[in-house]
Each structure stands twice: as structure tokens, then as C-alpha cells.
């Protein structure tokens, strides 16, 4: 029997089956989550479809409801943080911060406009371009930031007038189930439904006839499956997928001055961020000194159970991901890479992999070419910056990238050459609610956040009025 409950039509639903949830800091099961059946999913879809008929009508009421959601999360962040830490692994202050960030997102989204544009208004004709909601949105999220990534979908989908059925990752279902439970006091029944289960449940959502839009965040491989499953029913899709973000460090920077920002751009959340730095291209003049600065930081950072005070990095979230990180590091070692810090899994319980800095690697090594999604950072030497940009672009991924230089103009020019959705200068992973975030190439289709993200949950409607 599950310790946590789904939310369907404003009611808690324990579900008829359950599955275990593991604490990655210990490797042991600590809770059960409902394993949603097809019938239970049908009930959630029906609730969302029913709620849509009235929810779509009153924009002011929706804005107010979003502000109430923000207030609930502000109030509950400290209470809910530990659940996220236990299932995801991240340090407790970061887990609490994720709920607070979600609260900010609700508030910011509540202030966005749903514009009605008048493209013609003369004595014969008035033409308005309006934004209509789509209907029921199926939202599917990964295990690295279940709350904030969920709210990036829930808040704009609801403001636009849609209703939502959301499914978190089977590795991290609990915080999202709790999110659904606490937000019921701010929302009418059926507007936000939360179901949990395995990957099959995700596939059922993408095929479900009630769903008019899928908003998906996860890996490229699953994103392609989602796109294929949505196609026969012409469901709208937004896909936020993986990345292999390059950071390009120009020779004019002082390695000591940038090391700490680069380090956290790569290692925050133990590297499990879609838009983390996943490969660094360093000019050969700065290479050895930046390598040793980063190695020093990696060897002194405190990794451990996120519930312990002072822990800066938690474990990798799950066993398959730990295996993948091990495999990529072993492959790099076999190819002649040098390990400047870390390099192996930690003995004992939990899915810990030492913060690892890898030198003497090049493009063509899996650790450089693929998304490692863990606490491991490869540094690649370059001589000519145009060549570094070309290598950064020689990837199917295009989520984000950064250029590091004291010459902001030059850095900005170079950033414009990189094929990616977000280019940062002298920083990385600074995602804000008022700018679009999304990927080029395999990193996604569509964007989230700001007015651009909101409009992705709408369809255009032209209203053409003959006056005479
Ligand atoms: P994943 O693709 O394995 O799973 C994501 C979600 O999809 C889970 O809820 C899963 O149950 C569900 N799912 C699995 N198979 C499905 C199917 N056939 N149909 C529908 N849903 C299905 O990804 P993950 O391992 O949970 O997350 C890590 C990946 O997510 C990384 O690649 C990371 O870069 C990416 N990510 C991207 C962003 C972004 O905004 N671009 C943000 C965070 C994570």
C-alpha cells in the first residue's frame, strides 16, 4: 500500500497498486508510491476534461488561483523539502529552494498577459488575433528537478486556461504527489491531477485521446518516442530534452578567477542538470592551471546525504545513472584520459560518485561527446577559438553554452556562433522566469518560461468581424 497519494478530480487517490521509492543516499527503499492503472489514468483525464469546461472561461480567476498556489508553496516549502531530498538526493536547502523557486514561478506566470492583438480595425472590418487554450495537457517530468520542472508546465498551462494531468519520474514521484495534494486548496477540483507510475504510464498519457498537448522534459531518446506517439493524434508537443553544454574559456581569463563559477556550473545538483556544463574547451595556455583549480575544488567539496548539514553535493539519483557515469569514466580512462580528481564510485551505501575532473580528453571520447549527467567534467584543449566553436557545434545537442572572457563584446559575438537555445557569458545555468528556455537540434522543440512559454500552451484564433 502506498504511503503517498495521487490527486484525481480534487480527491486523494491511494491507487490499487504501488511501487517502491529508493533513497539514493542509502540505496534503500523508504516509501511506496501509487502505481496508476489505466482505469485510474482514465479517471484523471476525465476529471481534467470536465474541469476544463469552466476553468477556461475566467482569466482573472485563474490569475488569482496561480497567486494562491504561489502562497501555498511559500508556506509549505520547509515542510516538503525533506521529501524531495529523500527521493532525489539533493541537499535539503536546495530542495526547499526548489519549492520556493516554484512559488516564484507561479507568481511570475500569474503576471503574464494573454494578448488579444488587433491586426485590422477600419470601417468594414475588425480582425482580432486571440489565444485559446488547448484543453487537457499531459505533463511528464524527469528526476533531477521534479518540482520546478513540473511547475514550469503547470503554471503557464493553467494560466492559459488548460487543465493538467502530470506524471513525475518513477525515481522521484513523492514530492510531486505532495505538490498536487497541497495545491488542491488553491485550485478547483480536476484542474491539476497528479498520477504516478512507471514509464508505461508516460506512454499511456502520450496516447490518451483526452490529451491535446504533451509537455515533456526528459532524455532525447524518450523525447523522440513521445513525438512519435503524439503524431497520429496531432497532439501539440513541447520537448525539453538533454544537453551536452560546452563552456568555452578564452585565453584572456584568469583561471583562478573563473574556476569556482565554472565548477558550480558543472557540478550543481551533482551534475544532474540538463543545462549543466558538460564539457569545457580551454585554451592551451590556461589549460593546466584551470585543470588544477577545478581539481582542487572537486577534492574539497562536501558530498554526502543531502539531509546532513553542510553537504554541498548529494548522490547520483539512481542506480542505472550511476552505472552510466562509471561506464563513461572507465571508457575515458581506457582512452588515455588523466583523472585530476575523483574518478570512482564511493564505497558503502548509496549512489555516490566522487566529484571528478578529467584531463587529456578530446572530442571522439564518449565522455566528451555524450551527456554524462553526473558529477564528472572533462576538459578539452584548444588552440584556435574558431575551432573550439566548431567542435562545440559538432554535436546533435544544442541546449545551452557559455563563453568566458574579460572582453564581453568578443564573448557575445562568439556566443552568437554557437547553435544553442541559451548562450551565457561568464556564467552558466542562470535560468530565469522572464526569458525563454529551450533547446536547438536534439535538445528540444519549443520553449518554456516567459510569454514565449505561455503561448506554447495556446492556439491562435483569428476572429474576423464584418462590420457593414
Ligand atoms: P527519461 O527520458 O528517462 O524520463 C523522463 C520522463 O519520461 C519520466 O517521467 C519517465 O517515466 C517518462 N517516460 C519514459 N518513457 C516514456 C515513454 N515512452 N512515453 C512517455 N513518457 C515516458 O529522462 P530522465 O532520465 O528522467 O531525465 C534525465 C534527462 O532529462 C536528461 O537527458 C536531461 O538532460 C533531461 N532534462 C532536460 C531538461 C530541459 O529542460 N531541457 C531539464 C531536465 C532534464
mmCIF file of N, CA and C in Angstrom, residues 49-179:
data_model
loop_
_atom_site.group_PDB
_atom_site.id
_atom_site.type_symbol
_atom_site.label_atom_id
_atom_site.label_comp_id
_atom_site.label_asym_id
_atom_site.label_seq_id
_atom_site.Cartn_x
_atom_site.Cartn_y
_atom_site.Cartn_z
ATOM 1 N N UNK A 49 -10.817 16.851 -18.119
ATOM 2 C CA UNK A 49 -11.674 17.258 -19.234
ATOM 3 C C UNK A 49 -12.926 17.992 -18.710
ATOM 4 N N UNK A 50 -13.469 17.464 -17.639
ATOM 5 C CA UNK A 50 -14.667 18.094 -17.056
ATOM 6 C C UNK A 50 -14.326 19.478 -16.501
ATOM 7 N N UNK A 51 -13.191 19.555 -15.776
ATOM 8 C CA UNK A 51 -12.814 20.839 -15.157
ATOM 9 C C UNK A 51 -12.532 21.900 -16.220
ATOM 10 N N UNK A 52 -12.049 21.465 -17.377
ATOM 11 C CA UNK A 52 -11.681 22.405 -18.451
ATOM 12 C C UNK A 52 -12.855 23.290 -18.881
ATOM 13 N N UNK A 53 -14.051 22.711 -18.886
ATOM 14 C CA UNK A 53 -15.185 23.449 -19.445
ATOM 15 C C UNK A 53 -15.437 24.762 -18.692
ATOM 16 N N UNK A 54 -15.197 24.797 -17.390
ATOM 17 C CA UNK A 54 -15.395 26.074 -16.691
ATOM 18 C C UNK A 54 -14.067 26.806 -16.449
ATOM 19 N N UNK A 55 -12.990 26.070 -16.225
ATOM 20 C CA UNK A 55 -11.682 26.698 -15.937
ATOM 21 C C UNK A 55 -11.253 27.640 -17.067
ATOM 22 N N UNK A 56 -11.565 27.291 -18.300
ATOM 23 C CA UNK A 56 -11.092 28.078 -19.436
ATOM 24 C C UNK A 56 -11.794 29.435 -19.559
ATOM 25 N N UNK A 57 -12.875 29.640 -18.771
ATOM 26 C CA UNK A 57 -13.699 30.825 -19.030
ATOM 27 C C UNK A 57 -13.273 32.088 -18.297
ATOM 28 N N UNK A 58 -12.579 31.980 -17.168
ATOM 29 C CA UNK A 58 -12.361 33.174 -16.342
ATOM 30 C C UNK A 58 -10.868 33.408 -16.086
ATOM 31 N N UNK A 59 -10.288 34.280 -16.904
ATOM 32 C CA UNK A 59 -8.847 34.518 -16.819
ATOM 33 C C UNK A 59 -8.452 35.148 -15.481
ATOM 34 N N UNK A 60 -9.238 36.076 -14.993
ATOM 35 C CA UNK A 60 -8.895 36.718 -13.718
ATOM 36 C C UNK A 60 -8.882 35.707 -12.576
ATOM 37 N N UNK A 61 -9.857 34.805 -12.592
ATOM 38 C CA UNK A 61 -9.909 33.783 -11.543
ATOM 39 C C UNK A 61 -8.668 32.891 -11.617
ATOM 40 N N UNK A 62 -8.214 32.629 -12.837
ATOM 41 C CA UNK A 62 -7.018 31.777 -12.987
ATOM 42 C C UNK A 62 -5.779 32.483 -12.426
ATOM 43 N N UNK A 63 -5.659 33.776 -12.717
ATOM 44 C CA UNK A 63 -4.531 34.536 -12.168
ATOM 45 C C UNK A 63 -4.521 34.476 -10.649
ATOM 46 N N UNK A 64 -5.688 34.662 -10.072
ATOM 47 C CA UNK A 64 -5.789 34.628 -8.611
ATOM 48 C C UNK A 64 -5.409 33.251 -8.080
ATOM 49 N N UNK A 65 -5.860 32.213 -8.771
ATOM 50 C CA UNK A 65 -5.562 30.850 -8.320
ATOM 51 C C UNK A 65 -4.046 30.595 -8.367
ATOM 52 N N UNK A 66 -3.389 31.102 -9.404
ATOM 53 C CA UNK A 66 -1.935 30.916 -9.500
ATOM 54 C C UNK A 66 -1.234 31.628 -8.347
ATOM 55 N N UNK A 67 -1.746 32.788 -7.986
ATOM 56 C CA UNK A 67 -1.123 33.513 -6.854
ATOM 57 C C UNK A 67 -1.347 32.734 -5.561
ATOM 58 N N UNK A 68 -2.505 32.095 -5.439
ATOM 59 C CA UNK A 68 -2.735 31.261 -4.247
ATOM 60 C C UNK A 68 -1.768 30.076 -4.238
ATOM 61 N N UNK A 69 -1.528 29.491 -5.401
ATOM 62 C CA UNK A 69 -0.565 28.370 -5.482
ATOM 63 C C UNK A 69 0.807 28.842 -5.004
ATOM 64 N N UNK A 70 1.206 30.049 -5.427
ATOM 65 C CA UNK A 70 2.500 30.593 -5.015
ATOM 66 C C UNK A 70 2.556 30.702 -3.496
ATOM 67 N N UNK A 71 1.473 31.197 -2.919
ATOM 68 C CA UNK A 71 1.454 31.380 -1.462
ATOM 69 C C UNK A 71 1.529 30.041 -0.734
ATOM 70 N N UNK A 72 0.821 29.031 -1.249
ATOM 71 C CA UNK A 72 0.842 27.708 -0.603
ATOM 72 C C UNK A 72 2.273 27.163 -0.616
ATOM 73 N N UNK A 73 2.960 27.284 -1.735
ATOM 74 C CA UNK A 73 4.311 26.722 -1.818
ATOM 75 C C UNK A 73 5.286 27.484 -0.929
ATOM 76 N N UNK A 74 5.102 28.799 -0.838
ATOM 77 C CA UNK A 74 5.970 29.578 0.077
ATOM 78 C C UNK A 74 5.813 29.044 1.494
ATOM 79 N N UNK A 75 4.567 28.761 1.843
ATOM 80 C CA UNK A 75 4.284 28.339 3.211
ATOM 81 C C UNK A 75 4.747 26.900 3.479
ATOM 82 N N UNK A 76 4.668 26.045 2.455
ATOM 83 C CA UNK A 76 4.924 24.610 2.682
ATOM 84 C C UNK A 76 6.345 24.175 2.323
ATOM 85 N N UNK A 77 7.169 25.090 1.813
ATOM 86 C CA UNK A 77 8.477 24.686 1.281
ATOM 87 C C UNK A 77 9.323 23.934 2.316
ATOM 88 N N UNK A 78 9.332 24.444 3.520
ATOM 89 C CA UNK A 78 10.200 23.842 4.548
ATOM 90 C C UNK A 78 9.676 22.456 4.935
ATOM 91 N N UNK A 79 8.360 22.316 4.959
ATOM 92 C CA UNK A 79 7.758 21.020 5.314
ATOM 93 C C UNK A 79 7.988 19.976 4.204
ATOM 94 N N UNK A 80 7.944 20.416 2.951
ATOM 95 C CA UNK A 80 8.017 19.459 1.838
ATOM 96 C C UNK A 80 9.446 19.166 1.381
ATOM 97 N N UNK A 81 10.374 20.070 1.685
ATOM 98 C CA UNK A 81 11.762 19.905 1.228
ATOM 99 C C UNK A 81 12.350 18.523 1.529
ATOM 100 N N UNK A 82 12.205 18.012 2.759
ATOM 101 C CA UNK A 82 12.825 16.726 3.089
ATOM 102 C C UNK A 82 12.352 15.562 2.202
ATOM 103 N N UNK A 83 11.113 15.626 1.736
ATOM 104 C CA UNK A 83 10.616 14.536 0.868
ATOM 105 C C UNK A 83 11.391 14.541 -0.439
ATOM 106 N N UNK A 84 11.635 15.742 -0.949
ATOM 107 C CA UNK A 84 12.396 15.842 -2.201
ATOM 108 C C UNK A 84 13.839 15.393 -1.988
ATOM 109 N N UNK A 85 14.431 15.783 -0.881
ATOM 110 C CA UNK A 85 15.811 15.347 -0.612
ATOM 111 C C UNK A 85 15.881 13.832 -0.513
ATOM 112 N N UNK A 86 14.927 13.228 0.187
ATOM 113 C CA UNK A 86 14.996 11.774 0.389
ATOM 114 C C UNK A 86 14.857 10.992 -0.911
ATOM 115 N N UNK A 87 14.034 11.490 -1.816
ATOM 116 C CA UNK A 87 13.854 10.702 -3.046
ATOM 117 C C UNK A 87 14.829 11.109 -4.147
ATOM 118 N N UNK A 88 15.274 12.388 -4.125
ATOM 119 C CA UNK A 88 16.121 12.871 -5.215
ATOM 120 C C UNK A 88 17.591 12.874 -4.832
ATOM 121 N N UNK A 89 17.890 13.184 -3.581
ATOM 122 C CA UNK A 89 19.273 13.177 -3.118
ATOM 123 C C UNK A 89 19.863 14.552 -2.864
ATOM 124 N N UNK A 90 19.263 15.610 -3.412
ATOM 125 C CA UNK A 90 19.902 16.932 -3.323
ATOM 126 C C UNK A 90 19.917 17.447 -1.885
ATOM 127 N N UNK A 91 20.894 18.316 -1.554
ATOM 128 C CA UNK A 91 20.956 18.870 -0.197
ATOM 129 C C UNK A 91 19.647 19.562 0.184
ATOM 130 N N UNK A 92 19.274 19.437 1.463
ATOM 131 C CA UNK A 92 17.980 19.942 1.916
ATOM 132 C C UNK A 92 17.746 21.425 1.572
ATOM 133 N N UNK A 93 18.716 22.322 1.782
ATOM 134 C CA UNK A 93 18.438 23.724 1.431
ATOM 135 C C UNK A 93 18.091 23.891 -0.056
ATOM 136 N N UNK A 94 18.671 23.041 -0.892
ATOM 137 C CA UNK A 94 18.369 23.118 -2.333
ATOM 138 C C UNK A 94 16.951 22.606 -2.603
ATOM 139 N N UNK A 95 16.548 21.594 -1.850
ATOM 140 C CA UNK A 95 15.196 21.042 -2.035
ATOM 141 C C UNK A 95 14.147 22.062 -1.594
ATOM 142 N N UNK A 96 14.400 22.701 -0.459
ATOM 143 C CA UNK A 96 13.482 23.754 -0.001
ATOM 144 C C UNK A 96 13.471 24.879 -1.035
ATOM 145 N N UNK A 97 14.674 25.211 -1.530
ATOM 146 C CA UNK A 97 14.806 26.267 -2.538
ATOM 147 C C UNK A 97 14.048 25.939 -3.818
ATOM 148 N N UNK A 98 13.952 24.648 -4.122
ATOM 149 C CA UNK A 98 13.222 24.274 -5.343
ATOM 150 C C UNK A 98 11.727 24.593 -5.181
ATOM 151 N N UNK A 99 11.176 24.333 -4.006
ATOM 152 C CA UNK A 99 9.762 24.690 -3.768
ATOM 153 C C UNK A 99 9.584 26.211 -3.782
ATOM 154 N N UNK A 100 10.563 26.930 -3.199
ATOM 155 C CA UNK A 100 10.446 28.399 -3.187
ATOM 156 C C UNK A 100 10.575 28.958 -4.603
ATOM 157 N N UNK A 101 11.470 28.365 -5.385
ATOM 158 C CA UNK A 101 11.609 28.781 -6.785
ATOM 159 C C UNK A 101 10.307 28.546 -7.540
ATOM 160 N N UNK A 102 9.660 27.412 -7.256
ATOM 161 C CA UNK A 102 8.385 27.099 -7.920
ATOM 162 C C UNK A 102 7.331 28.131 -7.540
ATOM 163 N N UNK A 103 7.389 28.602 -6.298
ATOM 164 C CA UNK A 103 6.457 29.635 -5.852
ATOM 165 C C UNK A 103 6.673 30.922 -6.648
ATOM 166 N N UNK A 104 7.949 31.272 -6.848
ATOM 167 C CA UNK A 104 8.258 32.476 -7.648
ATOM 168 C C UNK A 104 7.735 32.300 -9.070
ATOM 169 N N UNK A 105 7.878 31.098 -9.598
ATOM 170 C CA UNK A 105 7.414 30.844 -10.973
ATOM 171 C C UNK A 105 5.891 31.008 -11.076
ATOM 172 N N UNK A 106 5.176 30.526 -10.065
ATOM 173 C CA UNK A 106 3.710 30.710 -10.084
ATOM 174 C C UNK A 106 3.368 32.198 -10.097
ATOM 175 N N UNK A 107 4.060 32.956 -9.231
ATOM 176 C CA UNK A 107 3.768 34.398 -9.148
ATOM 177 C C UNK A 107 4.091 35.105 -10.452
ATOM 178 N N UNK A 108 5.271 34.802 -11.005
ATOM 179 C CA UNK A 108 5.677 35.496 -12.236
ATOM 180 C C UNK A 108 4.729 35.139 -13.368
ATOM 181 N N UNK A 109 4.360 33.881 -13.449
ATOM 182 C CA UNK A 109 3.459 33.452 -14.529
ATOM 183 C C UNK A 109 2.105 34.128 -14.386
ATOM 184 N N UNK A 110 1.661 34.297 -13.134
ATOM 185 C CA UNK A 110 0.356 34.944 -12.907
ATOM 186 C C UNK A 110 0.322 36.356 -13.489
ATOM 187 N N UNK A 111 1.475 36.982 -13.624
ATOM 188 C CA UNK A 111 1.531 38.349 -14.151
ATOM 189 C C UNK A 111 1.662 38.433 -15.664
ATOM 190 N N UNK A 112 1.702 37.296 -16.351
ATOM 191 C CA UNK A 112 1.871 37.344 -17.812
ATOM 192 C C UNK A 112 0.539 37.667 -18.509
ATOM 193 N N UNK A 113 0.674 38.254 -19.686
ATOM 194 C CA UNK A 113 -0.521 38.625 -20.470
ATOM 195 C C UNK A 113 -0.882 37.514 -21.452
ATOM 196 N N UNK A 114 -2.186 37.407 -21.733
ATOM 197 C CA UNK A 114 -2.642 36.588 -22.861
ATOM 198 C C UNK A 114 -3.176 37.572 -23.890
ATOM 199 N N UNK A 115 -2.310 38.027 -24.768
ATOM 200 C CA UNK A 115 -2.662 39.194 -25.586
ATOM 201 C C UNK A 115 -3.769 38.926 -26.598
ATOM 202 N N UNK A 116 -4.599 39.951 -26.811
ATOM 203 C CA UNK A 116 -5.509 39.959 -27.962
ATOM 204 C C UNK A 116 -4.958 41.041 -28.886
ATOM 205 N N UNK A 117 -4.481 40.642 -30.056
ATOM 206 C CA UNK A 117 -3.898 41.618 -30.977
ATOM 207 C C UNK A 117 -4.940 42.014 -32.020
ATOM 208 N N UNK A 118 -5.022 43.297 -32.284
ATOM 209 C CA UNK A 118 -5.929 43.780 -33.327
ATOM 210 C C UNK A 118 -5.074 44.075 -34.549
ATOM 211 N N UNK A 119 -5.251 43.299 -35.616
ATOM 212 C CA UNK A 119 -4.399 43.474 -36.788
ATOM 213 C C UNK A 119 -5.072 44.372 -37.838
ATOM 214 N N UNK A 120 -6.363 44.560 -37.698
ATOM 215 C CA UNK A 120 -7.065 45.481 -38.607
ATOM 216 C C UNK A 120 -8.319 45.971 -37.906
ATOM 217 N N UNK A 121 -8.575 47.261 -38.019
ATOM 218 C CA UNK A 121 -9.819 47.789 -37.445
ATOM 219 C C UNK A 121 -10.196 49.040 -38.237
ATOM 220 N N UNK A 122 -11.045 48.864 -39.256
ATOM 221 C CA UNK A 122 -11.469 50.004 -40.060
ATOM 222 C C UNK A 122 -12.992 49.980 -40.193
ATOM 223 N N UNK A 123 -13.541 50.770 -41.082
ATOM 224 C CA UNK A 123 -14.999 50.877 -41.082
ATOM 225 C C UNK A 123 -15.712 49.593 -41.504
ATOM 226 N N UNK A 124 -15.002 48.729 -42.238
ATOM 227 C CA UNK A 124 -15.644 47.493 -42.709
ATOM 228 C C UNK A 124 -15.323 46.260 -41.865
ATOM 229 N N UNK A 125 -14.124 46.259 -41.314
ATOM 230 C CA UNK A 125 -13.617 45.000 -40.746
ATOM 231 C C UNK A 125 -12.838 45.228 -39.454
ATOM 232 N N UNK A 126 -13.017 44.304 -38.554
ATOM 233 C CA UNK A 126 -12.112 44.251 -37.392
ATOM 234 C C UNK A 126 -11.569 42.822 -37.310
ATOM 235 N N UNK A 127 -10.265 42.731 -37.241
ATOM 236 C CA UNK A 127 -9.656 41.395 -37.132
ATOM 237 C C UNK A 127 -8.843 41.331 -35.844
ATOM 238 N N UNK A 128 -9.228 40.376 -35.014
ATOM 239 C CA UNK A 128 -8.508 40.164 -33.757
ATOM 240 C C UNK A 128 -7.783 38.823 -33.819
ATOM 241 N N UNK A 129 -6.610 38.780 -33.232
ATOM 242 C CA UNK A 129 -5.905 37.506 -33.098
ATOM 243 C C UNK A 129 -5.884 37.173 -31.615
ATOM 244 N N UNK A 130 -6.569 36.114 -31.297
ATOM 245 C CA UNK A 130 -6.719 35.715 -29.893
ATOM 246 C C UNK A 130 -5.920 34.452 -29.600
ATOM 247 N N UNK A 131 -5.797 34.140 -28.314
ATOM 248 C CA UNK A 131 -5.107 32.915 -27.859
ATOM 249 C C UNK A 131 -6.117 32.044 -27.131
ATOM 250 N N UNK A 132 -6.331 30.863 -27.647
ATOM 251 C CA UNK A 132 -7.251 29.937 -26.991
ATOM 252 C C UNK A 132 -6.466 28.846 -26.269
ATOM 253 N N UNK A 133 -6.988 28.330 -25.162
ATOM 254 C CA UNK A 133 -6.335 27.170 -24.545
ATOM 255 C C UNK A 133 -6.518 25.936 -25.427
ATOM 256 N N UNK A 134 -5.756 24.894 -25.128
ATOM 257 C CA UNK A 134 -5.790 23.689 -25.964
ATOM 258 C C UNK A 134 -6.719 22.611 -25.416
ATOM 259 N N UNK A 135 -6.845 22.575 -24.071
ATOM 260 C CA UNK A 135 -7.660 21.514 -23.458
ATOM 261 C C UNK A 135 -6.875 20.859 -22.335
ATOM 262 N N UNK A 136 -6.810 19.526 -22.373
ATOM 263 C CA UNK A 136 -6.071 18.807 -21.322
ATOM 264 C C UNK A 136 -4.603 18.697 -21.733
ATOM 265 N N UNK A 137 -3.718 19.100 -20.819
ATOM 266 C CA UNK A 137 -2.271 18.990 -21.056
ATOM 267 C C UNK A 137 -1.743 17.798 -20.266
ATOM 268 N N UNK A 138 -0.998 16.935 -20.928
ATOM 269 C CA UNK A 138 -0.286 15.839 -20.263
ATOM 270 C C UNK A 138 1.140 16.302 -20.013
ATOM 271 N N UNK A 139 1.541 16.364 -18.754
ATOM 272 C CA UNK A 139 2.888 16.848 -18.410
ATOM 273 C C UNK A 139 3.708 15.685 -17.863
ATOM 274 N N UNK A 140 4.912 15.529 -18.369
ATOM 275 C CA UNK A 140 5.776 14.399 -17.974
ATOM 276 C C UNK A 140 7.141 14.964 -17.604
ATOM 277 N N UNK A 141 7.633 14.599 -16.424
ATOM 278 C CA UNK A 141 8.861 15.234 -15.913
ATOM 279 C C UNK A 141 9.944 14.206 -15.541
ATOM 280 N N UNK A 142 11.199 14.648 -15.489
ATOM 281 C CA UNK A 142 12.324 13.762 -15.123
ATOM 282 C C UNK A 142 12.630 13.845 -13.619
ATOM 283 N N UNK A 143 13.732 13.189 -13.211
ATOM 284 C CA UNK A 143 14.004 13.041 -11.779
ATOM 285 C C UNK A 143 14.982 14.055 -11.208
ATOM 286 N N UNK A 144 15.486 14.978 -12.002
ATOM 287 C CA UNK A 144 16.516 15.866 -11.448
ATOM 288 C C UNK A 144 15.952 17.084 -10.708
ATOM 289 N N UNK A 145 14.853 17.671 -11.253
ATOM 290 C CA UNK A 145 14.194 18.811 -10.594
ATOM 291 C C UNK A 145 12.693 18.620 -10.720
ATOM 292 N N UNK A 146 12.124 17.628 -10.023
ATOM 293 C CA UNK A 146 10.711 17.301 -10.262
ATOM 294 C C UNK A 146 9.773 18.477 -10.017
ATOM 295 N N UNK A 147 10.058 19.297 -9.025
ATOM 296 C CA UNK A 147 9.106 20.352 -8.652
ATOM 297 C C UNK A 147 9.198 21.544 -9.591
ATOM 298 N N UNK A 148 10.400 22.071 -9.753
ATOM 299 C CA UNK A 148 10.485 23.291 -10.571
ATOM 300 C C UNK A 148 10.125 22.970 -12.024
ATOM 301 N N UNK A 149 10.563 21.819 -12.520
ATOM 302 C CA UNK A 149 10.253 21.496 -13.922
ATOM 303 C C UNK A 149 8.761 21.214 -14.090
ATOM 304 N N UNK A 150 8.151 20.651 -13.054
ATOM 305 C CA UNK A 150 6.700 20.440 -13.105
ATOM 306 C C UNK A 150 5.959 21.771 -13.144
ATOM 307 N N UNK A 151 6.407 22.707 -12.322
ATOM 308 C CA UNK A 151 5.701 23.989 -12.242
ATOM 309 C C UNK A 151 5.936 24.834 -13.500
ATOM 310 N N UNK A 152 7.073 24.644 -14.171
ATOM 311 C CA UNK A 152 7.272 25.314 -15.469
ATOM 312 C C UNK A 152 6.160 24.921 -16.450
ATOM 313 N N UNK A 153 5.569 23.767 -16.236
ATOM 314 C CA UNK A 153 4.484 23.316 -17.115
ATOM 315 C C UNK A 153 3.131 23.706 -16.524
ATOM 316 N N UNK A 154 2.963 23.381 -15.237
ATOM 317 C CA UNK A 154 1.643 23.568 -14.618
ATOM 318 C C UNK A 154 1.210 25.033 -14.670
ATOM 319 N N UNK A 155 2.099 25.955 -14.263
ATOM 320 C CA UNK A 155 1.688 27.361 -14.115
ATOM 321 C C UNK A 155 1.237 27.967 -15.460
ATOM 322 N N UNK A 156 2.052 27.903 -16.519
ATOM 323 C CA UNK A 156 1.574 28.506 -17.775
ATOM 324 C C UNK A 156 0.406 27.752 -18.397
ATOM 325 N N UNK A 157 0.403 26.411 -18.249
ATOM 326 C CA UNK A 157 -0.722 25.650 -18.816
ATOM 327 C C UNK A 157 -2.026 26.115 -18.179
ATOM 328 N N UNK A 158 -2.010 26.273 -16.857
ATOM 329 C CA UNK A 158 -3.241 26.680 -16.158
ATOM 330 C C UNK A 158 -3.602 28.124 -16.479
ATOM 331 N N UNK A 159 -2.611 29.015 -16.496
ATOM 332 C CA UNK A 159 -2.952 30.412 -16.789
ATOM 333 C C UNK A 159 -3.634 30.525 -18.153
ATOM 334 N N UNK A 160 -3.155 29.759 -19.111
ATOM 335 C CA UNK A 160 -3.730 29.833 -20.463
ATOM 336 C C UNK A 160 -5.139 29.247 -20.529
ATOM 337 N N UNK A 161 -5.559 28.541 -19.468
ATOM 338 C CA UNK A 161 -6.925 28.021 -19.454
ATOM 339 C C UNK A 161 -7.034 26.513 -19.653
ATOM 340 N N UNK A 162 -5.875 25.855 -19.730
ATOM 341 C CA UNK A 162 -5.881 24.392 -19.863
ATOM 342 C C UNK A 162 -6.014 23.746 -18.491
ATOM 343 N N UNK A 163 -6.282 22.459 -18.467
ATOM 344 C CA UNK A 163 -6.172 21.695 -17.233
ATOM 345 C C UNK A 163 -5.066 20.662 -17.428
ATOM 346 N N UNK A 164 -4.577 20.077 -16.324
ATOM 347 C CA UNK A 164 -3.326 19.318 -16.381
ATOM 348 C C UNK A 164 -3.452 17.956 -15.707
ATOM 349 N N UNK A 165 -2.826 16.965 -16.348
ATOM 350 C CA UNK A 165 -2.540 15.690 -15.680
ATOM 351 C C UNK A 165 -1.030 15.543 -15.727
ATOM 352 N N UNK A 166 -0.383 15.504 -14.565
ATOM 353 C CA UNK A 166 1.083 15.438 -14.540
ATOM 354 C C UNK A 166 1.557 14.112 -13.972
ATOM 355 N N UNK A 167 2.656 13.625 -14.574
ATOM 356 C CA UNK A 167 3.277 12.377 -14.119
ATOM 357 C C UNK A 167 4.772 12.607 -13.891
ATOM 358 N N UNK A 168 5.230 12.487 -12.641
ATOM 359 C CA UNK A 168 6.665 12.612 -12.381
ATOM 360 C C UNK A 168 7.400 11.315 -12.722
ATOM 361 N N UNK A 169 8.721 11.370 -12.640
ATOM 362 C CA UNK A 169 9.550 10.182 -12.887
ATOM 363 C C UNK A 169 9.295 9.128 -11.806
ATOM 364 N N UNK A 170 9.368 7.848 -12.158
ATOM 365 C CA UNK A 170 9.212 6.810 -11.125
ATOM 366 C C UNK A 170 10.333 6.853 -10.080
ATOM 367 N N UNK A 171 11.457 7.525 -10.383
ATOM 368 C CA UNK A 171 12.518 7.650 -9.370
ATOM 369 C C UNK A 171 12.193 8.724 -8.339
ATOM 370 N N UNK A 172 11.360 9.696 -8.696
ATOM 371 C CA UNK A 172 11.061 10.821 -7.791
ATOM 372 C C UNK A 172 9.569 11.202 -7.841
ATOM 373 N N UNK A 173 8.691 10.271 -7.471
ATOM 374 C CA UNK A 173 7.262 10.615 -7.579
ATOM 375 C C UNK A 173 6.713 11.405 -6.394
ATOM 376 N N UNK A 174 7.384 11.318 -5.237
ATOM 377 C CA UNK A 174 6.716 11.698 -3.983
ATOM 378 C C UNK A 174 6.501 13.197 -3.839
ATOM 379 N N UNK A 175 7.530 13.997 -4.140
ATOM 380 C CA UNK A 175 7.388 15.450 -3.961
ATOM 381 C C UNK A 175 6.290 15.982 -4.873
ATOM 382 N N UNK A 176 6.178 15.425 -6.071
ATOM 383 C CA UNK A 176 5.140 15.904 -6.997
ATOM 384 C C UNK A 176 3.750 15.471 -6.512
ATOM 385 N N UNK A 177 3.662 14.264 -5.936
ATOM 386 C CA UNK A 177 2.372 13.849 -5.360
ATOM 387 C C UNK A 177 1.973 14.820 -4.246
ATOM 388 N N UNK A 178 2.964 15.211 -3.440
ATOM 389 C CA UNK A 178 2.677 16.157 -2.361
ATOM 390 C C UNK A 178 2.303 17.534 -2.915
ATOM 391 N N UNK A 179 2.984 17.920 -3.987
ATOM 392 C CA UNK A 179 2.657 19.190 -4.648
ATOM 393 C C UNK A 179 1.177 19.199 -5.047
#
